[in-house]
JSON list of C-alpha atoms in Angstrom, two decimals:
[
{"chain": "A", "resi": 4, "resn": "UNK", "atom": "CA", "xyz": [20.64, -20.81, 0.91]},
{"chain": "A", "resi": 5, "resn": "UNK", "atom": "CA", "xyz": [18.79, -24.07, 2.94]},
{"chain": "A", "resi": 6, "resn": "UNK", "atom": "CA", "xyz": [16.00, -26.01, 1.93]},
{"chain": "A", "resi": 7, "resn": "UNK", "atom": "CA", "xyz": [14.00, -24.00, 4.80]},
{"chain": "A", "resi": 8, "resn": "UNK", "atom": "CA", "xyz": [15.29, -20.52, 3.83]},
{"chain": "A", "resi": 9, "resn": "UNK", "atom": "CA", "xyz": [14.57, -21.20, 0.09]},
{"chain": "A", "resi": 10, "resn": "UNK", "atom": "CA", "xyz": [10.82, -22.37, 1.33]},
{"chain": "A", "resi": 11, "resn": "UNK", "atom": "CA", "xyz": [10.47, -19.47, 3.20]},
{"chain": "A", "resi": 12, "resn": "UNK", "atom": "CA", "xyz": [11.53, -17.05, 0.18]},
{"chain": "A", "resi": 13, "resn": "UNK", "atom": "CA", "xyz": [9.16, -18.58, -2.09]},
{"chain": "A", "resi": 14, "resn": "UNK", "atom": "CA", "xyz": [6.43, -18.45, 0.40]},
{"chain": "A", "resi": 15, "resn": "UNK", "atom": "CA", "xyz": [7.28, -14.57, 1.13]},
{"chain": "A", "resi": 16, "resn": "UNK", "atom": "CA", "xyz": [7.23, -14.18, -2.99]},
{"chain": "A", "resi": 17, "resn": "UNK", "atom": "CA", "xyz": [3.81, -16.14, -3.10]},
{"chain": "A", "resi": 18, "resn": "UNK", "atom": "CA", "xyz": [2.18, -13.47, -0.59]},
{"chain": "A", "resi": 19, "resn": "UNK", "atom": "CA", "xyz": [3.50, -11.09, -2.58]},
{"chain": "A", "resi": 20, "resn": "UNK", "atom": "CA", "xyz": [1.94, -11.87, -5.82]},
{"chain": "A", "resi": 21, "resn": "UNK", "atom": "CA", "xyz": [-1.04, -12.95, -4.19]},
{"chain": "A", "resi": 22, "resn": "UNK", "atom": "CA", "xyz": [-1.23, -8.92, -3.33]},
{"chain": "A", "resi": 23, "resn": "UNK", "atom": "CA", "xyz": [-0.15, -7.35, -6.31]},
{"chain": "A", "resi": 24, "resn": "UNK", "atom": "CA", "xyz": [-2.79, -9.90, -8.13]},
{"chain": "A", "resi": 25, "resn": "UNK", "atom": "CA", "xyz": [-5.52, -8.29, -6.22]},
{"chain": "A", "resi": 26, "resn": "UNK", "atom": "CA", "xyz": [-4.35, -5.01, -6.43]},
{"chain": "A", "resi": 27, "resn": "UNK", "atom": "CA", "xyz": [-4.33, -5.62, -10.53]},
{"chain": "A", "resi": 28, "resn": "UNK", "atom": "CA", "xyz": [-7.35, -7.60, -10.49]},
{"chain": "A", "resi": 29, "resn": "UNK", "atom": "CA", "xyz": [-9.30, -4.63, -8.18]},
{"chain": "A", "resi": 30, "resn": "UNK", "atom": "CA", "xyz": [-7.84, -1.54, -9.14]},
{"chain": "A", "resi": 31, "resn": "UNK", "atom": "CA", "xyz": [-6.21, -2.34, -12.97]},
{"chain": "A", "resi": 32, "resn": "UNK", "atom": "CA", "xyz": [-2.90, -2.08, -14.63]},
{"chain": "A", "resi": 33, "resn": "UNK", "atom": "CA", "xyz": [-3.17, 1.19, -15.88]},
{"chain": "A", "resi": 34, "resn": "UNK", "atom": "CA", "xyz": [-3.93, 3.01, -12.84]},
{"chain": "A", "resi": 35, "resn": "UNK", "atom": "CA", "xyz": [-0.72, 1.00, -11.42]},
{"chain": "A", "resi": 36, "resn": "UNK", "atom": "CA", "xyz": [1.28, 2.05, -14.26]},
{"chain": "A", "resi": 37, "resn": "UNK", "atom": "CA", "xyz": [0.67, 5.20, -13.98]},
{"chain": "A", "resi": 38, "resn": "UNK", "atom": "CA", "xyz": [2.87, 8.30, -12.45]},
{"chain": "A", "resi": 39, "resn": "UNK", "atom": "CA", "xyz": [5.95, 6.93, -10.54]},
{"chain": "A", "resi": 40, "resn": "UNK", "atom": "CA", "xyz": [4.40, 3.71, -9.84]},
{"chain": "A", "resi": 41, "resn": "UNK", "atom": "CA", "xyz": [3.73, 1.81, -7.01]},
{"chain": "A", "resi": 42, "resn": "UNK", "atom": "CA", "xyz": [5.91, 2.68, -3.45]},
{"chain": "A", "resi": 43, "resn": "UNK", "atom": "CA", "xyz": [6.66, -0.33, -1.49]},
{"chain": "A", "resi": 44, "resn": "UNK", "atom": "CA", "xyz": [7.19, 0.72, 2.27]},
{"chain": "A", "resi": 45, "resn": "UNK", "atom": "CA", "xyz": [9.25, -1.53, 4.11]},
{"chain": "A", "resi": 46, "resn": "UNK", "atom": "CA", "xyz": [10.08, -4.00, 0.95]},
{"chain": "A", "resi": 47, "resn": "UNK", "atom": "CA", "xyz": [13.50, -5.41, 1.76]},
{"chain": "A", "resi": 48, "resn": "UNK", "atom": "CA", "xyz": [14.48, -7.76, 0.23]},
{"chain": "A", "resi": 49, "resn": "UNK", "atom": "CA", "xyz": [11.95, -7.26, -2.67]},
{"chain": "A", "resi": 50, "resn": "UNK", "atom": "CA", "xyz": [9.09, -9.79, -2.65]},
{"chain": "A", "resi": 51, "resn": "UNK", "atom": "CA", "xyz": [6.42, -7.44, -3.65]},
{"chain": "A", "resi": 52, "resn": "UNK", "atom": "CA", "xyz": [8.88, -5.39, -5.94]},
{"chain": "A", "resi": 53, "resn": "UNK", "atom": "CA", "xyz": [9.65, -8.21, -8.01]},
{"chain": "A", "resi": 54, "resn": "UNK", "atom": "CA", "xyz": [5.92, -9.68, -8.51]},
{"chain": "A", "resi": 55, "resn": "UNK", "atom": "CA", "xyz": [4.61, -5.91, -9.49]},
{"chain": "A", "resi": 56, "resn": "UNK", "atom": "CA", "xyz": [7.78, -5.27, -12.11]},
{"chain": "A", "resi": 57, "resn": "UNK", "atom": "CA", "xyz": [6.77, -8.80, -13.82]},
{"chain": "A", "resi": 58, "resn": "UNK", "atom": "CA", "xyz": [3.25, -7.34, -14.88]},
{"chain": "A", "resi": 59, "resn": "UNK", "atom": "CA", "xyz": [5.34, -4.17, -16.20]},
{"chain": "A", "resi": 60, "resn": "UNK", "atom": "CA", "xyz": [4.47, -1.70, -12.99]},
{"chain": "A", "resi": 61, "resn": "UNK", "atom": "CA", "xyz": [7.26, 0.86, -12.33]},
{"chain": "A", "resi": 62, "resn": "UNK", "atom": "CA", "xyz": [7.88, 0.31, -8.61]},
{"chain": "A", "resi": 63, "resn": "UNK", "atom": "CA", "xyz": [10.16, 1.88, -5.76]},
{"chain": "A", "resi": 64, "resn": "UNK", "atom": "CA", "xyz": [11.34, 0.51, -2.56]},
{"chain": "A", "resi": 65, "resn": "UNK", "atom": "CA", "xyz": [11.34, 2.74, 0.12]},
{"chain": "A", "resi": 66, "resn": "UNK", "atom": "CA", "xyz": [13.67, 0.86, 3.16]},
{"chain": "A", "resi": 67, "resn": "UNK", "atom": "CA", "xyz": [16.67, 1.66, 5.47]},
{"chain": "A", "resi": 68, "resn": "UNK", "atom": "CA", "xyz": [17.68, -1.34, 5.37]},
{"chain": "A", "resi": 69, "resn": "UNK", "atom": "CA", "xyz": [17.59, -1.91, 2.02]},
{"chain": "A", "resi": 70, "resn": "UNK", "atom": "CA", "xyz": [20.30, -4.34, 0.87]},
{"chain": "A", "resi": 71, "resn": "UNK", "atom": "CA", "xyz": [21.67, -4.55, 4.45]},
{"chain": "A", "resi": 72, "resn": "UNK", "atom": "CA", "xyz": [20.20, -7.64, 5.83]},
{"chain": "A", "resi": 73, "resn": "UNK", "atom": "CA", "xyz": [21.46, -10.59, 3.80]},
{"chain": "A", "resi": 74, "resn": "UNK", "atom": "CA", "xyz": [18.32, -11.83, 2.34]},
{"chain": "A", "resi": 75, "resn": "UNK", "atom": "CA", "xyz": [18.37, -10.59, -1.31]},
{"chain": "A", "resi": 76, "resn": "UNK", "atom": "CA", "xyz": [17.89, -14.16, -3.10]},
{"chain": "A", "resi": 77, "resn": "UNK", "atom": "CA", "xyz": [17.51, -15.68, -6.83]},
{"chain": "A", "resi": 78, "resn": "UNK", "atom": "CA", "xyz": [13.48, -14.64, -6.14]},
{"chain": "A", "resi": 79, "resn": "UNK", "atom": "CA", "xyz": [14.49, -10.86, -5.48]},
{"chain": "A", "resi": 80, "resn": "UNK", "atom": "CA", "xyz": [17.56, -10.27, -7.87]},
{"chain": "A", "resi": 81, "resn": "UNK", "atom": "CA", "xyz": [15.86, -6.67, -8.72]},
{"chain": "A", "resi": 82, "resn": "UNK", "atom": "CA", "xyz": [19.13, -5.51, -9.84]},
{"chain": "A", "resi": 83, "resn": "UNK", "atom": "CA", "xyz": [18.95, -8.46, -12.76]},
{"chain": "A", "resi": 84, "resn": "UNK", "atom": "CA", "xyz": [15.42, -7.72, -13.66]},
{"chain": "A", "resi": 85, "resn": "UNK", "atom": "CA", "xyz": [16.19, -4.44, -14.50]},
{"chain": "A", "resi": 86, "resn": "UNK", "atom": "CA", "xyz": [18.79, -4.90, -16.99]},
{"chain": "A", "resi": 87, "resn": "UNK", "atom": "CA", "xyz": [16.06, -7.23, -18.91]},
{"chain": "A", "resi": 88, "resn": "UNK", "atom": "CA", "xyz": [14.73, -5.15, -22.33]},
{"chain": "A", "resi": 89, "resn": "UNK", "atom": "CA", "xyz": [11.41, -3.55, -21.18]},
{"chain": "A", "resi": 90, "resn": "UNK", "atom": "CA", "xyz": [11.56, -3.87, -17.88]},
{"chain": "A", "resi": 91, "resn": "UNK", "atom": "CA", "xyz": [9.67, -1.05, -16.10]},
{"chain": "A", "resi": 92, "resn": "UNK", "atom": "CA", "xyz": [11.38, 1.38, -13.87]},
{"chain": "A", "resi": 93, "resn": "UNK", "atom": "CA", "xyz": [12.68, 0.36, -10.13]},
{"chain": "A", "resi": 94, "resn": "UNK", "atom": "CA", "xyz": [14.96, 2.63, -7.80]},
{"chain": "A", "resi": 95, "resn": "UNK", "atom": "CA", "xyz": [15.36, 2.20, -4.33]},
{"chain": "A", "resi": 96, "resn": "UNK", "atom": "CA", "xyz": [15.85, 4.50, -1.35]},
{"chain": "A", "resi": 97, "resn": "UNK", "atom": "CA", "xyz": [17.76, 3.43, 1.98]},
{"chain": "A", "resi": 98, "resn": "UNK", "atom": "CA", "xyz": [15.29, 6.16, 3.66]},
{"chain": "A", "resi": 99, "resn": "UNK", "atom": "CA", "xyz": [12.39, 6.25, 6.36]},
{"chain": "A", "resi": 100, "resn": "UNK", "atom": "CA", "xyz": [9.60, 6.64, 4.78]},
{"chain": "A", "resi": 101, "resn": "UNK", "atom": "CA", "xyz": [8.36, 9.65, 7.19]},
{"chain": "A", "resi": 102, "resn": "UNK", "atom": "CA", "xyz": [7.97, 13.33, 7.07]},
{"chain": "A", "resi": 103, "resn": "UNK", "atom": "CA", "xyz": [10.96, 13.77, 6.15]},
{"chain": "A", "resi": 104, "resn": "UNK", "atom": "CA", "xyz": [11.15, 11.70, 3.20]},
{"chain": "A", "resi": 105, "resn": "UNK", "atom": "CA", "xyz": [8.15, 13.62, 1.80]},
{"chain": "A", "resi": 106, "resn": "UNK", "atom": "CA", "xyz": [9.80, 16.74, 2.23]},
{"chain": "A", "resi": 107, "resn": "UNK", "atom": "CA", "xyz": [12.61, 15.42, -0.06]},
{"chain": "A", "resi": 108, "resn": "UNK", "atom": "CA", "xyz": [10.82, 13.84, -2.61]},
{"chain": "A", "resi": 109, "resn": "UNK", "atom": "CA", "xyz": [7.45, 15.38, -2.30]},
{"chain": "A", "resi": 110, "resn": "UNK", "atom": "CA", "xyz": [6.64, 15.13, -6.49]},
{"chain": "A", "resi": 111, "resn": "UNK", "atom": "CA", "xyz": [7.83, 11.28, -6.59]},
{"chain": "A", "resi": 112, "resn": "UNK", "atom": "CA", "xyz": [5.00, 10.64, -3.79]},
{"chain": "A", "resi": 113, "resn": "UNK", "atom": "CA", "xyz": [2.24, 12.72, -4.66]},
{"chain": "A", "resi": 114, "resn": "UNK", "atom": "CA", "xyz": [2.43, 10.85, -8.46]},
{"chain": "A", "resi": 115, "resn": "UNK", "atom": "CA", "xyz": [2.95, 7.75, -7.08]},
{"chain": "A", "resi": 116, "resn": "UNK", "atom": "CA", "xyz": [0.32, 5.31, -8.39]},
{"chain": "A", "resi": 117, "resn": "UNK", "atom": "CA", "xyz": [-0.19, 3.46, -4.99]},
{"chain": "A", "resi": 118, "resn": "UNK", "atom": "CA", "xyz": [1.05, 2.81, -1.48]},
{"chain": "A", "resi": 119, "resn": "UNK", "atom": "CA", "xyz": [2.07, -0.92, -0.42]},
{"chain": "A", "resi": 120, "resn": "UNK", "atom": "CA", "xyz": [3.50, -2.22, 2.85]},
{"chain": "A", "resi": 121, "resn": "UNK", "atom": "CA", "xyz": [3.74, -5.68, 3.93]},
{"chain": "A", "resi": 122, "resn": "UNK", "atom": "CA", "xyz": [5.03, -6.15, 7.53]},
{"chain": "A", "resi": 123, "resn": "UNK", "atom": "CA", "xyz": [6.12, -2.22, 7.66]},
{"chain": "A", "resi": 124, "resn": "UNK", "atom": "CA", "xyz": [6.97, -2.36, 11.67]},
{"chain": "A", "resi": 125, "resn": "UNK", "atom": "CA", "xyz": [7.87, 1.11, 12.09]},
{"chain": "A", "resi": 126, "resn": "UNK", "atom": "CA", "xyz": [6.68, 2.49, 8.52]},
{"chain": "A", "resi": 127, "resn": "UNK", "atom": "CA", "xyz": [2.97, 0.85, 9.09]},
{"chain": "A", "resi": 128, "resn": "UNK", "atom": "CA", "xyz": [1.74, 4.39, 10.51]},
{"chain": "A", "resi": 129, "resn": "UNK", "atom": "CA", "xyz": [3.49, 6.97, 8.25]},
{"chain": "A", "resi": 130, "resn": "UNK", "atom": "CA", "xyz": [2.36, 4.81, 5.50]},
{"chain": "A", "resi": 131, "resn": "UNK", "atom": "CA", "xyz": [-1.45, 4.56, 6.71]},
{"chain": "A", "resi": 132, "resn": "UNK", "atom": "CA", "xyz": [-1.20, 8.42, 7.63]},
{"chain": "A", "resi": 133, "resn": "UNK", "atom": "CA", "xyz": [0.21, 9.57, 4.38]},
{"chain": "A", "resi": 134, "resn": "UNK", "atom": "CA", "xyz": [-1.93, 7.28, 1.83]},
{"chain": "A", "resi": 135, "resn": "UNK", "atom": "CA", "xyz": [-4.80, 8.80, 4.26]},
{"chain": "A", "resi": 136, "resn": "UNK", "atom": "CA", "xyz": [-3.80, 12.50, 3.82]},
{"chain": "A", "resi": 137, "resn": "UNK", "atom": "CA", "xyz": [-3.38, 12.11, -0.11]},
{"chain": "A", "resi": 138, "resn": "UNK", "atom": "CA", "xyz": [-6.20, 9.89, -1.06]},
{"chain": "A", "resi": 139, "resn": "UNK", "atom": "CA", "xyz": [-3.62, 7.48, -2.33]},
{"chain": "A", "resi": 140, "resn": "UNK", "atom": "CA", "xyz": [-4.76, 3.58, -2.91]},
{"chain": "A", "resi": 141, "resn": "UNK", "atom": "CA", "xyz": [-2.75, 1.99, -0.46]},
{"chain": "A", "resi": 142, "resn": "UNK", "atom": "CA", "xyz": [-2.70, -2.10, 0.94]},
{"chain": "A", "resi": 143, "resn": "UNK", "atom": "CA", "xyz": [-1.08, -3.04, 3.78]},
{"chain": "A", "resi": 144, "resn": "UNK", "atom": "CA", "xyz": [-0.67, -5.59, 6.13]},
{"chain": "A", "resi": 145, "resn": "UNK", "atom": "CA", "xyz": [0.18, -4.71, 9.76]},
{"chain": "A", "resi": 146, "resn": "UNK", "atom": "CA", "xyz": [2.52, -6.87, 11.40]},
{"chain": "A", "resi": 147, "resn": "UNK", "atom": "CA", "xyz": [1.19, -9.69, 13.48]},
{"chain": "A", "resi": 148, "resn": "UNK", "atom": "CA", "xyz": [4.61, -10.20, 14.93]},
{"chain": "A", "resi": 149, "resn": "UNK", "atom": "CA", "xyz": [5.72, -7.27, 16.52]},
{"chain": "A", "resi": 150, "resn": "UNK", "atom": "CA", "xyz": [4.22, -7.00, 19.64]},
{"chain": "A", "resi": 151, "resn": "UNK", "atom": "CA", "xyz": [5.72, -3.57, 20.66]},
{"chain": "A", "resi": 152, "resn": "UNK", "atom": "CA", "xyz": [3.07, -1.92, 18.44]},
{"chain": "A", "resi": 153, "resn": "UNK", "atom": "CA", "xyz": [-0.06, -3.33, 19.91]},
{"chain": "A", "resi": 154, "resn": "UNK", "atom": "CA", "xyz": [-2.04, -0.89, 21.70]},
{"chain": "A", "resi": 155, "resn": "UNK", "atom": "CA", "xyz": [-1.90, -1.36, 25.62]},
{"chain": "A", "resi": 156, "resn": "UNK", "atom": "CA", "xyz": [-5.63, -1.17, 25.82]},
{"chain": "A", "resi": 157, "resn": "UNK", "atom": "CA", "xyz": [-5.81, -4.18, 23.62]},
{"chain": "A", "resi": 158, "resn": "UNK", "atom": "CA", "xyz": [-2.83, -6.10, 23.20]},
{"chain": "A", "resi": 159, "resn": "UNK", "atom": "CA", "xyz": [-3.74, -8.40, 20.52]},
{"chain": "A", "resi": 160, "resn": "UNK", "atom": "CA", "xyz": [-3.11, -8.35, 16.97]},
{"chain": "A", "resi": 161, "resn": "UNK", "atom": "CA", "xyz": [-6.79, -7.57, 16.25]},
{"chain": "A", "resi": 162, "resn": "UNK", "atom": "CA", "xyz": [-6.39, -4.75, 18.63]},
{"chain": "A", "resi": 163, "resn": "UNK", "atom": "CA", "xyz": [-3.22, -3.70, 16.43]},
{"chain": "A", "resi": 164, "resn": "UNK", "atom": "CA", "xyz": [-5.85, -3.80, 13.40]},
{"chain": "A", "resi": 165, "resn": "UNK", "atom": "CA", "xyz": [-8.00, -1.72, 14.71]},
{"chain": "A", "resi": 166, "resn": "UNK", "atom": "CA", "xyz": [-5.39, 0.79, 16.18]},
{"chain": "A", "resi": 167, "resn": "UNK", "atom": "CA", "xyz": [-4.38, 0.89, 12.57]},
{"chain": "A", "resi": 168, "resn": "UNK", "atom": "CA", "xyz": [-7.30, 1.44, 10.98]},
{"chain": "A", "resi": 169, "resn": "UNK", "atom": "CA", "xyz": [-8.11, 4.19, 13.43]},
{"chain": "A", "resi": 170, "resn": "UNK", "atom": "CA", "xyz": [-5.05, 5.94, 12.73]},
{"chain": "A", "resi": 171, "resn": "UNK", "atom": "CA", "xyz": [-5.70, 6.13, 8.84]},
{"chain": "A", "resi": 172, "resn": "UNK", "atom": "CA", "xyz": [-9.19, 7.02, 8.95]},
{"chain": "A", "resi": 173, "resn": "UNK", "atom": "CA", "xyz": [-8.50, 9.94, 11.71]},
{"chain": "A", "resi": 174, "resn": "UNK", "atom": "CA", "xyz": [-6.14, 11.22, 9.02]},
{"chain": "A", "resi": 175, "resn": "UNK", "atom": "CA", "xyz": [-9.17, 11.49, 6.15]},
{"chain": "A", "resi": 176, "resn": "UNK", "atom": "CA", "xyz": [-8.61, 7.96, 4.97]},
{"chain": "A", "resi": 177, "resn": "UNK", "atom": "CA", "xyz": [-11.51, 5.48, 3.74]},
{"chain": "A", "resi": 178, "resn": "UNK", "atom": "CA", "xyz": [-9.48, 2.26, 4.81]},
{"chain": "A", "resi": 179, "resn": "UNK", "atom": "CA", "xyz": [-11.37, -0.74, 5.61]},
{"chain": "A", "resi": 180, "resn": "UNK", "atom": "CA", "xyz": [-10.54, -4.54, 6.20]},
{"chain": "A", "resi": 181, "resn": "UNK", "atom": "CA", "xyz": [-10.36, -7.25, 3.77]},
{"chain": "A", "resi": 182, "resn": "UNK", "atom": "CA", "xyz": [-9.95, -10.77, 4.84]},
{"chain": "A", "resi": 183, "resn": "UNK", "atom": "CA", "xyz": [-6.98, -12.50, 2.95]},
{"chain": "A", "resi": 184, "resn": "UNK", "atom": "CA", "xyz": [-8.41, -16.43, 2.54]},
{"chain": "A", "resi": 185, "resn": "UNK", "atom": "CA", "xyz": [-5.14, -18.76, 2.45]},
{"chain": "A", "resi": 186, "resn": "UNK", "atom": "CA", "xyz": [-2.54, -16.07, 2.87]},
{"chain": "A", "resi": 187, "resn": "UNK", "atom": "CA", "xyz": [0.38, -17.85, 4.59]},
{"chain": "A", "resi": 188, "resn": "UNK", "atom": "CA", "xyz": [1.03, -15.22, 7.08]},
{"chain": "A", "resi": 189, "resn": "UNK", "atom": "CA", "xyz": [-1.81, -12.82, 8.29]},
{"chain": "A", "resi": 190, "resn": "UNK", "atom": "CA", "xyz": [-4.80, -12.66, 6.79]},
{"chain": "A", "resi": 191, "resn": "UNK", "atom": "CA", "xyz": [-5.62, -8.88, 7.26]},
{"chain": "A", "resi": 192, "resn": "UNK", "atom": "CA", "xyz": [-5.03, -6.14, 4.67]},
{"chain": "A", "resi": 193, "resn": "UNK", "atom": "CA", "xyz": [-6.05, -2.77, 5.33]},
{"chain": "A", "resi": 194, "resn": "UNK", "atom": "CA", "xyz": [-7.67, -1.48, 2.13]},
{"chain": "A", "resi": 195, "resn": "UNK", "atom": "CA", "xyz": [-7.99, 1.90, 0.57]},
{"chain": "A", "resi": 196, "resn": "UNK", "atom": "CA", "xyz": [-9.54, 1.91, -2.84]},
{"chain": "A", "resi": 197, "resn": "UNK", "atom": "CA", "xyz": [-9.29, 4.60, -5.42]},
{"chain": "A", "resi": 198, "resn": "UNK", "atom": "CA", "xyz": [-11.05, 7.67, -5.44]},
{"chain": "A", "resi": 199, "resn": "UNK", "atom": "CA", "xyz": [-13.77, 6.83, -7.25]},
{"chain": "A", "resi": 200, "resn": "UNK", "atom": "CA", "xyz": [-13.88, 9.27, -10.44]},
{"chain": "A", "resi": 201, "resn": "UNK", "atom": "CA", "xyz": [-17.37, 10.73, -9.48]},
{"chain": "A", "resi": 202, "resn": "UNK", "atom": "CA", "xyz": [-15.82, 11.78, -6.39]},
{"chain": "A", "resi": 203, "resn": "UNK", "atom": "CA", "xyz": [-12.47, 13.26, -7.30]},
{"chain": "A", "resi": 204, "resn": "UNK", "atom": "CA", "xyz": [-13.80, 16.75, -8.37]},
{"chain": "A", "resi": 205, "resn": "UNK", "atom": "CA", "xyz": [-15.12, 16.97, -4.55]},
{"chain": "A", "resi": 206, "resn": "UNK", "atom": "CA", "xyz": [-11.56, 15.97, -3.41]},
{"chain": "A", "resi": 207, "resn": "UNK", "atom": "CA", "xyz": [-9.80, 18.52, -5.27]},
{"chain": "A", "resi": 208, "resn": "UNK", "atom": "CA", "xyz": [-12.86, 21.12, -3.88]},
{"chain": "A", "resi": 209, "resn": "UNK", "atom": "CA", "xyz": [-12.29, 19.93, -0.36]},
{"chain": "A", "resi": 210, "resn": "UNK", "atom": "CA", "xyz": [-8.46, 20.75, -0.96]},
{"chain": "A", "resi": 211, "resn": "UNK", "atom": "CA", "xyz": [-9.34, 23.92, -2.34]},
{"chain": "A", "resi": 212, "resn": "UNK", "atom": "CA", "xyz": [-11.23, 25.39, 0.99]},
{"chain": "A", "resi": 213, "resn": "UNK", "atom": "CA", "xyz": [-15.01, 24.89, 0.53]},
{"chain": "A", "resi": 214, "resn": "UNK", "atom": "CA", "xyz": [-15.97, 21.07, 1.89]},
{"chain": "A", "resi": 215, "resn": "UNK", "atom": "CA", "xyz": [-19.26, 21.92, 2.97]},
{"chain": "A", "resi": 216, "resn": "UNK", "atom": "CA", "xyz": [-20.73, 24.69, 0.34]},
{"chain": "A", "resi": 217, "resn": "UNK", "atom": "CA", "xyz": [-20.94, 21.80, -2.71]},
{"chain": "A", "resi": 218, "resn": "UNK", "atom": "CA", "xyz": [-23.19, 24.75, -4.59]},
{"chain": "A", "resi": 219, "resn": "UNK", "atom": "CA", "xyz": [-20.48, 27.35, -5.12]},
{"chain": "A", "resi": 220, "resn": "UNK", "atom": "CA", "xyz": [-19.38, 28.04, -8.06]},
{"chain": "A", "resi": 221, "resn": "UNK", "atom": "CA", "xyz": [-22.12, 26.50, -9.79]},
{"chain": "A", "resi": 222, "resn": "UNK", "atom": "CA", "xyz": [-20.67, 22.71, -8.56]},
{"chain": "A", "resi": 223, "resn": "UNK", "atom": "CA", "xyz": [-22.60, 20.30, -7.37]},
{"chain": "A", "resi": 224, "resn": "UNK", "atom": "CA", "xyz": [-21.92, 16.65, -6.16]},
{"chain": "A", "resi": 225, "resn": "UNK", "atom": "CA", "xyz": [-23.65, 13.91, -8.14]},
{"chain": "A", "resi": 226, "resn": "UNK", "atom": "CA", "xyz": [-23.63, 10.53, -6.85]},
{"chain": "A", "resi": 227, "resn": "UNK", "atom": "CA", "xyz": [-24.49, 7.41, -9.08]},
{"chain": "A", "resi": 228, "resn": "UNK", "atom": "CA", "xyz": [-27.19, 5.69, -7.35]},
{"chain": "A", "resi": 229, "resn": "UNK", "atom": "CA", "xyz": [-26.00, 2.28, -6.89]},
{"chain": "A", "resi": 230, "resn": "UNK", "atom": "CA", "xyz": [-22.99, 3.80, -4.70]},
{"chain": "A", "resi": 231, "resn": "UNK", "atom": "CA", "xyz": [-25.60, 4.58, -2.44]},
{"chain": "A", "resi": 232, "resn": "UNK", "atom": "CA", "xyz": [-27.06, 1.02, -2.75]},
{"chain": "A", "resi": 233, "resn": "UNK", "atom": "CA", "xyz": [-23.85, -0.11, -1.64]},
{"chain": "A", "resi": 234, "resn": "UNK", "atom": "CA", "xyz": [-22.97, 0.33, 2.09]},
{"chain": "A", "resi": 235, "resn": "UNK", "atom": "CA", "xyz": [-19.34, -0.81, 1.89]},
{"chain": "A", "resi": 236, "resn": "UNK", "atom": "CA", "xyz": [-16.44, 0.55, -0.40]},
{"chain": "A", "resi": 237, "resn": "UNK", "atom": "CA", "xyz": [-14.76, -2.96, -0.30]},
{"chain": "A", "resi": 238, "resn": "UNK", "atom": "CA", "xyz": [-17.81, -5.06, -0.58]},
{"chain": "A", "resi": 239, "resn": "UNK", "atom": "CA", "xyz": [-17.16, -6.00, -4.14]},
{"chain": "A", "resi": 240, "resn": "UNK", "atom": "CA", "xyz": [-13.20, -6.91, -3.25]},
{"chain": "A", "resi": 241, "resn": "UNK", "atom": "CA", "xyz": [-12.53, -10.49, -3.72]},
{"chain": "A", "resi": 242, "resn": "UNK", "atom": "CA", "xyz": [-9.85, -12.05, -1.33]},
{"chain": "A", "resi": 243, "resn": "UNK", "atom": "CA", "xyz": [-6.99, -12.66, -3.41]},
{"chain": "A", "resi": 244, "resn": "UNK", "atom": "CA", "xyz": [-5.67, -16.07, -2.15]},
{"chain": "A", "resi": 245, "resn": "UNK", "atom": "CA", "xyz": [-9.24, -17.82, -2.43]}
]
């Protein structure tokens, strides 16, 4: 690898660690380690997965180009990491993260602790839709170089970020924009935080078909006062690279 290539890989790994450290700080290790672990969509060559596994978090990469790009390097040698004692579970699917993938791996996706995608290109919209509809914690950076995805009415990166937010929240998402101060490539992180415990019963009730009647069967929605005083779900989230 050339010195330039090595610097690029180190920068990408640092970016992955930056996002993972932020997820741990804001969501907690217990949540991220739960279920089948974190799904890393479009995660070739494994920068985010390596960062997750360093913290004992099970990771799964879903990317049709997994181990086909030639970008594997000493910083993303996942195959060597999994041989170490105590290494968390890792798996990879050479598939697109779409409706067909969900159909064939529904139990796995449903039990995932979170969805993360950094520059997922074609997988960006599916990642947002699945995270939104399933209520999964999600951290996503839209690609800042894929101009072909920018909306025709606002062909800028800011326009693309807003379009991604619109897609997510039109699918019952709770996404907000977090600024990554000092991030090497893009500062826009789209975040859907974990559903608060007080709201989980209501979310389940909505799935069961009574979203408008909270008093059915004696059920009531109790919202903590501090939540009503806080206008933003992400207001207390710290920029990970600050």
